[in-house]
Amino acid sequence: MTTSTPKRIRFNAFTMCSPVHYSPGLWRHPRDNAVRYKDLSYWTELAKTLEAGLFDGIFFADGIGVNDVFGGDYKAAVRHAAQVPKNDPLMLIAAMAAVTENLGFCATATMSYEPPFLLARRLSTLDHLTRGRIGWNIVTGYYDSGARAMGHGGIASRDQRYEAAEDYMELVYKLWEGSWEDGSVLLDQETGFYADPDKVHRIRHDGPHFRCDAIHMSEPSPQRTPVLFQAGSSDRGRDFAARHAECVFIGGPTPRTIAPIVADIRHRAVLAGRDQADILFFMGLTVIVGHTAEEARAKFDEYAAYVNYEGALALFSGWTGIDFSGHDPDAPLAASLNDASSSSMIDSFTRIDPDRVWTLREVVAHNAIGGRGPVIIGDPETVADEIEAWVRDTGIDGFNLAYAITPGGYREFIELVVPVLQRRGRFKTSYDPGTLREKLRGSGRRLLADPHPGAGFRHLPTHINKD
């Protein structure tokens, strides 16, 4: 009788270049270092800690705009640092890569406000500087404040944003995959030729939303196209993920909210002509671990005492697009609220989880430490048990691990939980070689491969206009 090898579980650290990511008020905790977010040494130290703990990567959340829905303005968000101030995470990655060898880096960039030609160059630059360890979390944006900041009257509809996103992806695929052929860079010292211009092609793109007439300014990076993450869970978002994503980030409070999303996106991927195994799923999770269950519970109670309720409401209002300042905190959260929301987050607490009626106070308390994902509290064995149960019951592949306090929460996870998962064969004991895509997908998967749509733009004259 043979036994199958246990599925290896993957972990990214989940953070933001801000004093507060998911836990408003915890920046005041004496052991939290999030207020050092402006200090480059904080980020390089965190990178070294995560690599020592064999994390797959660090996933940077970001968004253009501020949480100004609660109360009709940004005052509560500013008062409690509810994801404002918020700096550009892409600036951190080169420094973090310089002190690590294997840690991956996934940066969120909003395509609605990032010109595709410039973003393609920045991500290619980072892929070079990290030696192929860069990923891109593709988002279309959801902040109305961000749209106004960029000179628009307001946020475009979800359908409009995803229609533009398809055009955007076609253009960046052409730049990354089709402009410079393999072998175009010669580095021939005898002839003095750095590159062969006959193998570098002008991209002429005239789409419904974006135009371009240029060669890609970067020579081919180790991965060409960065590893593609996506986090949209709406119907349009799921279609987009099924077509483009290599990794999908999802969130929800229970396995019953997560499992159907995973199954649905995998089904859509098959309909799009892809193998359902081509997409890895990462779920948001927060772990509070102690040597004993009592110690872990005491930590959680300590952290909860620092939570700021108004700051948590400002976050939830910003995420959903609904001003909750006038809502009864102890009234049931109505599913009809989703009709007013620009996101599908309300679904996670109403329609998708029909066995529980959530009040606003319960939702905010749930979100106040670690966001809308679950919080596991316990000793190392209990935490490992629950992590394995989530993987078994939902079909996910790993977790984006949020924090209550940082970097202490990550250190405790590495010290106490990682060894348990390693003994069970569920966590790696060393890094695989290669780029981020190879580490996630296995050797030989450095580049996008068929049937991913991006691979089809590699040196095909039907898509590339040659001079």
mmCIF file of C-alpha atoms in Angstrom, residues 21 84 144 189 216 240 274 282 297 319 340 345 349 369 401 406 449-450 461:
data_model
loop_
_atom_site.group_PDB
_atom_site.id
_atom_site.type_symbol
_atom_site.label_atom_id
_atom_site.label_comp_id
_atom_site.label_asym_id
_atom_site.label_seq_id
_atom_site.Cartn_x
_atom_site.Cartn_y
_atom_site.Cartn_z
ATOM 1 C CA HIS A 21 -3.012 47.186 7.537
ATOM 2 C CA VAL A 84 -3.559 56.166 5.610
ATOM 3 C CA ASP A 144 -13.925 56.436 -5.436
ATOM 4 C CA GLN A 189 32.421 42.333 -27.129
ATOM 5 C CA HIS A 216 9.628 47.615 -24.531
ATOM 6 C CA PHE A 240 -10.720 37.584 -15.209
ATOM 7 C CA ARG A 274 -6.759 26.191 -18.997
ATOM 8 C CA PHE A 282 -4.095 31.831 -1.254
ATOM 9 C CA ARG A 297 -5.792 33.355 24.198
ATOM 10 C CA TRP A 319 -13.897 48.265 1.572
ATOM 11 C CA ALA A 340 -25.229 49.479 -2.694
ATOM 12 C CA MET A 345 -17.429 41.633 0.577
ATOM 13 C CA PHE A 349 -21.227 37.677 5.684
ATOM 14 C CA ILE A 369 -7.810 41.790 13.819
ATOM 15 C CA LEU A 401 -0.635 35.547 6.568
ATOM 16 C CA THR A 406 4.588 42.899 13.357
ATOM 17 C CA ALA A 449 3.344 28.532 -20.857
ATOM 18 C CA ASP A 450 0.439 27.507 -23.079
ATOM 19 C CA PRO A 461 4.104 38.039 -36.128
#
